PDB file of C-alpha atoms in Angstrom:
ATOM      1  CA  MET A  19     -11.841   7.972  13.500  1.00  0.00           C
ATOM      2  CA  ASN A  20     -14.982   9.817  14.669  1.00  0.00           C
ATOM      3  CA  GLY A  21     -14.457   8.168  18.044  1.00  0.00           C
ATOM      4  CA  VAL A  22     -14.663   4.723  16.433  1.00  0.00           C
ATOM      5  CA  THR A  23     -11.927   2.113  16.950  1.00  0.00           C
ATOM      6  CA  ILE A  24     -11.233   0.091  13.801  1.00  0.00           C
ATOM      7  CA  VAL A  25      -9.061  -3.040  13.628  1.00  0.00           C
ATOM      8  CA  THR A  26      -7.966  -4.771  10.413  1.00  0.00           C
ATOM      9  CA  ASP A  27      -7.276  -8.523  10.194  1.00  0.00           C
ATOM     10  CA  PRO A  28      -6.567  -8.943  13.932  1.00  0.00           C
ATOM     11  CA  VAL A  29      -4.203 -11.842  14.682  1.00  0.00           C
ATOM     12  CA  TRP A  30      -2.642 -12.099  18.147  1.00  0.00           C
ATOM     13  CA  ALA A  31      -1.879 -15.816  17.780  1.00  0.00           C
ATOM     14  CA  ASN A  32       1.676 -16.945  18.574  1.00  0.00           C
ATOM     15  CA  ARG A  33       1.498 -19.751  16.024  1.00  0.00           C
ATOM     16  CA  LEU A  34      -0.273 -20.595  12.798  1.00  0.00           C
ATOM     17  CA  GLY A  35      -0.099 -24.372  12.928  1.00  0.00           C
ATOM     18  CA  THR A  36       3.628 -25.135  13.015  1.00  0.00           C
ATOM     19  CA  VAL A  37       4.641 -21.603  11.974  1.00  0.00           C
ATOM     20  CA  LYS A  38       5.842 -19.508  14.906  1.00  0.00           C
ATOM     21  CA  ARG A  39       5.377 -15.772  15.100  1.00  0.00           C
ATOM     22  CA  LEU A  40       8.537 -13.706  14.430  1.00  0.00           C
ATOM     23  CA  THR A  41       7.607 -10.709  16.563  1.00  0.00           C
ATOM     24  CA  ARG A  42       5.264  -9.983  19.417  1.00  0.00           C
ATOM     25  CA  PRO A  43       2.141  -7.967  18.636  1.00  0.00           C
ATOM     26  CA  GLY A  44       2.821  -4.242  18.773  1.00  0.00           C
ATOM     27  CA  ILE A  45      -0.029  -3.775  21.243  1.00  0.00           C
ATOM     28  CA  PRO A  46      -0.809  -6.468  23.824  1.00  0.00           C
ATOM     29  CA  LEU A  47      -4.384  -7.661  23.536  1.00  0.00           C
ATOM     30  CA  SER A  48      -4.999  -6.640  27.147  1.00  0.00           C
ATOM     31  CA  ASP A  49      -4.115  -3.029  26.268  1.00  0.00           C
ATOM     32  CA  MET A  50      -6.610  -2.769  23.422  1.00  0.00           C
ATOM     33  CA  PRO A  51      -9.591  -0.453  23.900  1.00  0.00           C
ATOM     34  CA  ASP A  52     -13.132  -1.486  23.074  1.00  0.00           C
ATOM     35  CA  VAL A  53     -13.278  -2.214  19.356  1.00  0.00           C
ATOM     36  CA  ASP A  54     -16.191  -0.975  17.248  1.00  0.00           C
ATOM     37  CA  ILE A  55     -15.293  -2.275  13.776  1.00  0.00           C
ATOM     38  CA  VAL A  56     -13.268  -5.238  12.536  1.00  0.00           C
ATOM     39  CA  LEU A  57     -12.380  -5.340   8.839  1.00  0.00           C
ATOM     40  CA  ILE A  58     -11.409  -8.717   7.362  1.00  0.00           C
ATOM     41  CA  SER A  59      -9.639  -8.845   3.992  1.00  0.00           C
ATOM     42  CA  HIS A  60      -9.897 -12.610   3.382  1.00  0.00           C
ATOM     43  CA  SER A  61     -10.018 -15.942   5.148  1.00  0.00           C
ATOM     44  CA  HIS A  62      -6.369 -17.097   5.158  1.00  0.00           C
ATOM     45  CA  TYR A  63      -5.217 -18.022   8.650  1.00  0.00           C
ATOM     46  CA  ASP A  64      -2.649 -15.226   8.886  1.00  0.00           C
ATOM     47  CA  HIS A  65      -5.481 -12.706   8.383  1.00  0.00           C
ATOM     48  CA  LEU A  66      -8.459 -14.343  10.083  1.00  0.00           C
ATOM     49  CA  ASN A  67      -7.982 -15.721  13.589  1.00  0.00           C
ATOM     50  CA  PHE A  68     -11.211 -16.425  15.423  1.00  0.00           C
ATOM     51  CA  ALA A  69      -9.539 -16.755  18.837  1.00  0.00           C
ATOM     52  CA  SER A  70      -8.203 -13.203  18.519  1.00  0.00           C
ATOM     53  CA  ILE A  71     -11.562 -11.826  17.386  1.00  0.00           C
ATOM     54  CA  ARG A  72     -13.343 -13.441  20.325  1.00  0.00           C
ATOM     55  CA  LYS A  73     -10.909 -11.837  22.763  1.00  0.00           C
ATOM     56  CA  LEU A  74     -11.444  -8.289  21.503  1.00  0.00           C
ATOM     57  CA  LYS A  75     -13.160  -5.990  23.974  1.00  0.00           C
ATOM     58  CA  GLY A  76     -16.510  -4.500  23.088  1.00  0.00           C
ATOM     59  CA  ASN A  77     -19.050  -5.876  20.647  1.00  0.00           C
ATOM     60  CA  PRO A  78     -17.478  -5.076  17.282  1.00  0.00           C
ATOM     61  CA  ARG A  79     -19.343  -5.197  14.010  1.00  0.00           C
ATOM     62  CA  ILE A  80     -17.313  -7.370  11.666  1.00  0.00           C
ATOM     63  CA  PHE A  81     -17.217  -6.544   7.963  1.00  0.00           C
ATOM     64  CA  VAL A  82     -16.169  -9.485   5.805  1.00  0.00           C
ATOM     65  CA  PRO A  83     -15.961 -10.470   2.128  1.00  0.00           C
ATOM     66  CA  ILE A  84     -19.082 -12.011   0.668  1.00  0.00           C
ATOM     67  CA  GLY A  85     -19.257 -15.746   1.289  1.00  0.00           C
ATOM     68  CA  LEU A  86     -17.462 -15.577   4.635  1.00  0.00           C
ATOM     69  CA  GLY A  87     -20.434 -14.707   6.846  1.00  0.00           C
ATOM     70  CA  ARG A  88     -21.586 -18.308   7.057  1.00  0.00           C
ATOM     71  CA  LEU A  89     -18.295 -19.382   8.651  1.00  0.00           C
ATOM     72  CA  PHE A  90     -18.579 -16.629  11.269  1.00  0.00           C
ATOM     73  CA  ARG A  91     -22.133 -17.646  12.125  1.00  0.00           C
ATOM     74  CA  LYS A  92     -21.018 -21.275  12.328  1.00  0.00           C
ATOM     75  CA  LYS A  93     -18.433 -20.107  14.889  1.00  0.00           C
ATOM     76  CA  GLY A  94     -21.197 -18.379  16.877  1.00  0.00           C
ATOM     77  CA  ILE A  95     -20.353 -14.820  15.790  1.00  0.00           C
ATOM     78  CA  GLU A  96     -23.498 -13.067  14.548  1.00  0.00           C
ATOM     79  CA  ASN A  97     -22.602  -9.366  14.273  1.00  0.00           C
ATOM     80  CA  VAL A  98     -21.259  -9.807  10.740  1.00  0.00           C
ATOM     81  CA  VAL A  99     -21.820  -7.813   7.541  1.00  0.00           C
ATOM     82  CA  GLU A 100     -20.843  -9.297   4.161  1.00  0.00           C
ATOM     83  CA  CYS A 101     -19.620  -7.092   1.304  1.00  0.00           C
ATOM     84  CA  SER A 102     -19.007  -7.493  -2.415  1.00  0.00           C
ATOM     85  CA  TRP A 103     -16.375  -5.528  -4.339  1.00  0.00           C
ATOM     86  CA  TRP A 104     -17.165  -1.804  -4.551  1.00  0.00           C
ATOM     87  CA  GLN A 105     -19.998  -2.159  -2.049  1.00  0.00           C
ATOM     88  CA  GLU A 106     -20.298   0.591   0.573  1.00  0.00           C
ATOM     89  CA  LYS A 107     -21.334   0.184   4.190  1.00  0.00           C
ATOM     90  CA  HIS A 108     -21.816   2.905   6.801  1.00  0.00           C
ATOM     91  CA  TYR A 109     -21.121   3.092  10.512  1.00  0.00           C
ATOM     92  CA  ASN A 110     -21.330   6.266  12.641  1.00  0.00           C
ATOM     93  CA  LYS A 111     -20.717   8.576   9.635  1.00  0.00           C
ATOM     94  CA  ILE A 112     -17.819   6.400   8.459  1.00  0.00           C
ATOM     95  CA  THR A 113     -17.990   4.909   4.966  1.00  0.00           C
ATOM     96  CA  LEU A 114     -16.373   1.525   4.391  1.00  0.00           C
ATOM     97  CA  THR A 115     -15.876   0.304   0.822  1.00  0.00           C
ATOM     98  CA  PHE A 116     -14.695  -3.194  -0.022  1.00  0.00           C
ATOM     99  CA  VAL A 117     -12.345  -2.987  -3.014  1.00  0.00           C
ATOM    100  CA  PRO A 118     -10.756  -5.614  -5.288  1.00  0.00           C
ATOM    101  CA  ALA A 119      -7.448  -7.403  -4.850  1.00  0.00           C
ATOM    102  CA  GLN A 120      -5.677 -10.132  -6.810  1.00  0.00           C
ATOM    103  CA  HIS A 121      -5.523 -13.033  -4.416  1.00  0.00           C
ATOM    104  CA  TRP A 122      -7.379 -16.212  -3.403  1.00  0.00           C
ATOM    105  CA  THR A 123      -8.658 -17.832  -0.263  1.00  0.00           C
ATOM    106  CA  ARG A 124      -8.918 -21.189   1.461  1.00  0.00           C
ATOM    107  CA  ARG A 125      -9.162 -22.580   5.003  1.00  0.00           C
ATOM    108  CA  SER A 126      -9.829 -26.271   4.358  1.00  0.00           C
ATOM    109  CA  LEU A 127      -9.781 -28.904   1.637  1.00  0.00           C
ATOM    110  CA  PHE A 128     -13.299 -28.077   0.545  1.00  0.00           C
ATOM    111  CA  ASP A 129     -13.674 -24.274   0.602  1.00  0.00           C
ATOM    112  CA  MET A 130     -11.299 -23.076  -2.123  1.00  0.00           C
ATOM    113  CA  ASN A 131     -12.419 -19.571  -3.178  1.00  0.00           C
ATOM    114  CA  THR A 132     -15.874 -19.985  -1.669  1.00  0.00           C
ATOM    115  CA  SER A 133     -15.544 -16.502  -0.180  1.00  0.00           C
ATOM    116  CA  HIS A 134     -14.104 -13.344  -1.657  1.00  0.00           C
ATOM    117  CA  TRP A 135     -10.950 -11.326  -0.863  1.00  0.00           C
ATOM    118  CA  GLY A 136     -10.010  -7.672  -1.144  1.00  0.00           C
ATOM    119  CA  GLY A 137      -9.049  -4.461   0.615  1.00  0.00           C
ATOM    120  CA  TRP A 138     -10.898  -1.689   2.415  1.00  0.00           C
ATOM    121  CA  ILE A 139     -11.267   2.048   1.912  1.00  0.00           C
ATOM    122  CA  ILE A 140     -12.124   3.950   5.106  1.00  0.00           C
ATOM    123  CA  GLN A 141     -13.594   7.450   4.745  1.00  0.00           C
ATOM    124  CA  ALA A 142     -15.223  10.114   6.905  1.00  0.00           C
ATOM    125  CA  ASP A 143     -15.962  13.784   6.269  1.00  0.00           C
ATOM    126  CA  GLY A 144     -13.046  15.977   7.285  1.00  0.00           C
ATOM    127  CA  LYS A 145     -10.791  12.987   7.967  1.00  0.00           C
ATOM    128  CA  PRO A 146      -7.972  11.357   5.980  1.00  0.00           C
ATOM    129  CA  THR A 147      -8.923   8.492   3.681  1.00  0.00           C
ATOM    130  CA  PHE A 148      -7.235   5.144   4.365  1.00  0.00           C
ATOM    131  CA  TYR A 149      -6.656   2.238   2.006  1.00  0.00           C
ATOM    132  CA  PHE A 150      -5.934  -1.124   3.656  1.00  0.00           C
ATOM    133  CA  ALA A 151      -4.978  -3.407   0.778  1.00  0.00           C
ATOM    134  CA  GLY A 152      -4.996  -6.814   2.482  1.00  0.00           C
ATOM    135  CA  ASP A 153      -3.045  -9.310   0.348  1.00  0.00           C
ATOM    136  CA  SER A 154      -2.653  -8.862  -3.397  1.00  0.00           C
ATOM    137  CA  GLY A 155      -0.523  -9.566  -6.400  1.00  0.00           C
ATOM    138  CA  TYR A 156       0.182  -6.632  -8.685  1.00  0.00           C
ATOM    139  CA  PHE A 157      -2.808  -5.827 -10.908  1.00  0.00           C
ATOM    140  CA  ARG A 158      -4.495  -2.954 -12.710  1.00  0.00           C
ATOM    141  CA  GLY A 159      -6.972  -2.663  -9.847  1.00  0.00           C
ATOM    142  CA  PHE A 160      -4.550  -0.416  -7.947  1.00  0.00           C
ATOM    143  CA  LYS A 161      -4.992   2.230 -10.639  1.00  0.00           C
ATOM    144  CA  GLU A 162      -8.743   1.751 -10.644  1.00  0.00           C
ATOM    145  CA  ILE A 163      -8.900   2.192  -6.876  1.00  0.00           C
ATOM    146  CA  GLY A 164      -6.849   5.376  -7.200  1.00  0.00           C
ATOM    147  CA  GLU A 165      -9.302   6.688  -9.781  1.00  0.00           C
ATOM    148  CA  HIS A 166     -12.266   6.111  -7.459  1.00  0.00           C
ATOM    149  CA  PHE A 167     -10.820   7.520  -4.236  1.00  0.00           C
ATOM    150  CA  SER A 168      -8.540  10.306  -3.041  1.00  0.00           C
ATOM    151  CA  ILE A 169      -6.314   8.269  -0.730  1.00  0.00           C
ATOM    152  CA  ASP A 170      -4.248   9.869   2.016  1.00  0.00           C
ATOM    153  CA  TYR A 171      -2.726   6.759   3.607  1.00  0.00           C
ATOM    154  CA  ALA A 172      -2.129   3.480   1.754  1.00  0.00           C
ATOM    155  CA  LEU A 173      -1.289   0.410   3.838  1.00  0.00           C
ATOM    156  CA  LEU A 174       0.313  -1.924   1.309  1.00  0.00           C
ATOM    157  CA  PRO A 175       1.972  -5.342   1.801  1.00  0.00           C
ATOM    158  CA  ILE A 176       5.674  -5.768   1.009  1.00  0.00           C
ATOM    159  CA  GLY A 177       6.469  -9.304   2.228  1.00  0.00           C
ATOM    160  CA  ALA A 178       5.920 -12.997   1.398  1.00  0.00           C
ATOM    161  CA  TYR A 179       6.931 -12.641  -2.267  1.00  0.00           C
ATOM    162  CA  GLU A 180       9.652 -15.305  -2.752  1.00  0.00           C
ATOM    163  CA  PRO A 181       9.900 -17.457  -4.757  1.00  0.00           C
ATOM    164  CA  LYS A 182       8.537 -15.027  -7.317  1.00  0.00           C
ATOM    165  CA  TRP A 183       7.388 -17.751  -9.733  1.00  0.00           C
ATOM    166  CA  PHE A 184       4.997 -19.052  -7.077  1.00  0.00           C
ATOM    167  CA  MET A 185       4.149 -16.009  -4.964  1.00  0.00           C
ATOM    168  CA  GLY A 186       3.963 -13.439  -7.766  1.00  0.00           C
ATOM    169  CA  PRO A 187       0.262 -13.750  -8.620  1.00  0.00           C
ATOM    170  CA  GLN A 188      -0.788 -13.440  -4.965  1.00  0.00           C
ATOM    171  CA  HIS A 189       1.782 -11.211  -3.195  1.00  0.00           C
ATOM    172  CA  ILE A 190       3.416  -8.056  -4.531  1.00  0.00           C
ATOM    173  CA  THR A 191       7.169  -7.554  -4.225  1.00  0.00           C
ATOM    174  CA  PRO A 192       8.509  -4.407  -2.530  1.00  0.00           C
ATOM    175  CA  GLU A 193       9.147  -2.934  -5.974  1.00  0.00           C
ATOM    176  CA  GLU A 194       5.596  -3.686  -7.058  1.00  0.00           C
ATOM    177  CA  ALA A 195       4.317  -2.204  -3.804  1.00  0.00           C
ATOM    178  CA  VAL A 196       5.968   1.108  -4.690  1.00  0.00           C
ATOM    179  CA  GLN A 197       4.351   0.957  -8.121  1.00  0.00           C
ATOM    180  CA  ALA A 198       0.999   0.142  -6.510  1.00  0.00           C
ATOM    181  CA  PHE A 199       1.437   3.200  -4.281  1.00  0.00           C
ATOM    182  CA  ILE A 200       2.086   5.333  -7.360  1.00  0.00           C
ATOM    183  CA  ASP A 201      -0.853   3.741  -9.169  1.00  0.00           C
ATOM    184  CA  CYS A 202      -3.367   4.417  -6.397  1.00  0.00           C
ATOM    185  CA  LYS A 203      -2.153   8.031  -6.102  1.00  0.00           C
ATOM    186  CA  ALA A 204      -1.920   7.942  -2.325  1.00  0.00           C
ATOM    187  CA  GLU A 205      -0.174  10.669  -0.369  1.00  0.00           C
ATOM    188  CA  THR A 206       1.529   8.453   2.227  1.00  0.00           C
ATOM    189  CA  PHE A 207       2.736   4.830   2.118  1.00  0.00           C
ATOM    190  CA  ILE A 208       2.677   2.645   5.243  1.00  0.00           C
ATOM    191  CA  PRO A 209       4.254  -0.779   4.493  1.00  0.00           C
ATOM    192  CA  MET A 210       2.822  -3.855   6.204  1.00  0.00           C
ATOM    193  CA  HIS A 211       2.769  -7.677   5.982  1.00  0.00           C
ATOM    194  CA  TYR A 212       6.515  -8.267   6.303  1.00  0.00           C
ATOM    195  CA  GLY A 213       7.511  -9.202   9.829  1.00  0.00           C
ATOM    196  CA  THR A 214       4.834 -11.180  11.647  1.00  0.00           C
ATOM    197  CA  PHE A 215       5.008 -14.767  10.369  1.00  0.00           C
ATOM    198  CA  PRO A 216       7.614 -16.454   8.117  1.00  0.00           C
ATOM    199  CA  LEU A 217       5.318 -17.151   5.178  1.00  0.00           C
ATOM    200  CA  ALA A 218       7.818 -17.348   2.301  1.00  0.00           C
ATOM    201  CA  ASP A 219      11.541 -17.393   1.447  1.00  0.00           C
ATOM    202  CA  ASP A 220      12.132 -13.645   1.850  1.00  0.00           C
ATOM    203  CA  THR A 221      12.996 -11.893   5.115  1.00  0.00           C
ATOM    204  CA  PRO A 222      11.702  -8.672   6.712  1.00  0.00           C
ATOM    205  CA  GLU A 223      15.141  -7.085   6.354  1.00  0.00           C
ATOM    206  CA  GLU A 224      15.319  -7.881   2.651  1.00  0.00           C
ATOM    207  CA  ALA A 225      11.803  -6.549   2.089  1.00  0.00           C
ATOM    208  CA  LEU A 226      12.656  -3.214   3.706  1.00  0.00           C
ATOM    209  CA  ASP A 227      15.987  -2.923   1.883  1.00  0.00           C
ATOM    210  CA  ARG A 228      14.340  -3.506  -1.475  1.00  0.00           C
ATOM    211  CA  LEU A 229      11.519  -1.108  -0.642  1.00  0.00           C
ATOM    212  CA  LEU A 230      13.934   1.681   0.265  1.00  0.00           C
ATOM    213  CA  ALA A 231      16.037   1.081  -2.842  1.00  0.00           C
ATOM    214  CA  GLU A 232      12.966   1.283  -5.063  1.00  0.00           C
ATOM    215  CA  TRP A 233      11.732   4.372  -3.229  1.00  0.00           C
ATOM    216  CA  THR A 234      15.059   6.065  -3.927  1.00  0.00           C
ATOM    217  CA  ARG A 235      15.036   4.933  -7.548  1.00  0.00           C
ATOM    218  CA  HIS A 236      11.695   6.664  -8.061  1.00  0.00           C
ATOM    219  CA  GLN A 237      12.984   9.780  -6.246  1.00  0.00           C
ATOM    220  CA  LEU A 238       9.948   9.868  -3.976  1.00  0.00           C
ATOM    221  CA  ASP A 239       9.830  12.194  -0.975  1.00  0.00           C
ATOM    222  CA  ASP A 240      11.003  10.394   2.175  1.00  0.00           C
ATOM    223  CA  GLU A 241       8.289  12.180   4.172  1.00  0.00           C
ATOM    224  CA  ARG A 242       5.681  10.191   2.256  1.00  0.00           C
ATOM    225  CA  LEU A 243       7.031   6.848   3.521  1.00  0.00           C
ATOM    226  CA  LYS A 244       6.207   5.909   7.115  1.00  0.00           C
ATOM    227  CA  LEU A 245       8.196   2.936   8.426  1.00  0.00           C
ATOM    228  CA  LEU A 246       6.418   2.340  11.707  1.00  0.00           C
ATOM    229  CA  LYS A 247       7.922   0.353  14.547  1.00  0.00           C
ATOM    230  CA  LEU A 248       5.777  -2.307  16.204  1.00  0.00           C
ATOM    231  CA  GLY A 249       3.229  -0.524  18.371  1.00  0.00           C
ATOM    232  CA  GLU A 250       4.241   2.936  17.136  1.00  0.00           C
ATOM    233  CA  LEU A 251       1.441   5.492  16.926  1.00  0.00           C
ATOM    234  CA  LEU A 252       0.968   7.710  13.896  1.00  0.00           C
ATOM    235  CA  HIS A 253      -1.352  10.695  14.261  1.00  0.00           C
ATOM    236  CA  CYS A 254      -3.121  11.163  10.948  1.00  0.00           C
ATOM    237  CA  ASP A 255      -5.545  14.059  11.558  1.00  0.00           C
TER     238      ASP A 255
END
């Protein structure tokens, strides 16, 4: 966008502790161009991997939830900007807005919810508007975000939702993801967060099947749903 390369929650790690990656990254790290902006949604290990960030080419500016900057500086990464919910930041005529989510965060025994969590709205004049939701349970904030922004592309999570009694407050189901898409009034839905690491009892295949069934139930236009293969490019201009 505007000649700026933006990466969200970059994780090229093959393992998260004992959890092994299900699929290879869609783009090998060696094939990545210089990165200008990194957007972090929250501090969970499947969204924030310092080894991957350090290996990115270029000198990216990293936008993070408030409370997380101290950890980056402790790791020796200084080009960090902290954001609160609804706060705007600007980079090369691109507007970045940190928006709410229903989630939580923790990386150790002693840092429970000491930093925030959320999603990002990416805007530029004459360009499509993107909504990267990060992780979230279903909440009224999706409607509120849709009232504040005219969203062209919504990247919404559809995986890691079982068992529902435990995962429900923090991860939307595929059915809830469709409702979140309707709530935020986006034009196009790009599903994410369903095939990288085995984080719950559901499977990527089940997540997609349930998403497609719910999409059909709502009689939504198939052209508005983009099921991208790993590494597939989507031209959005």
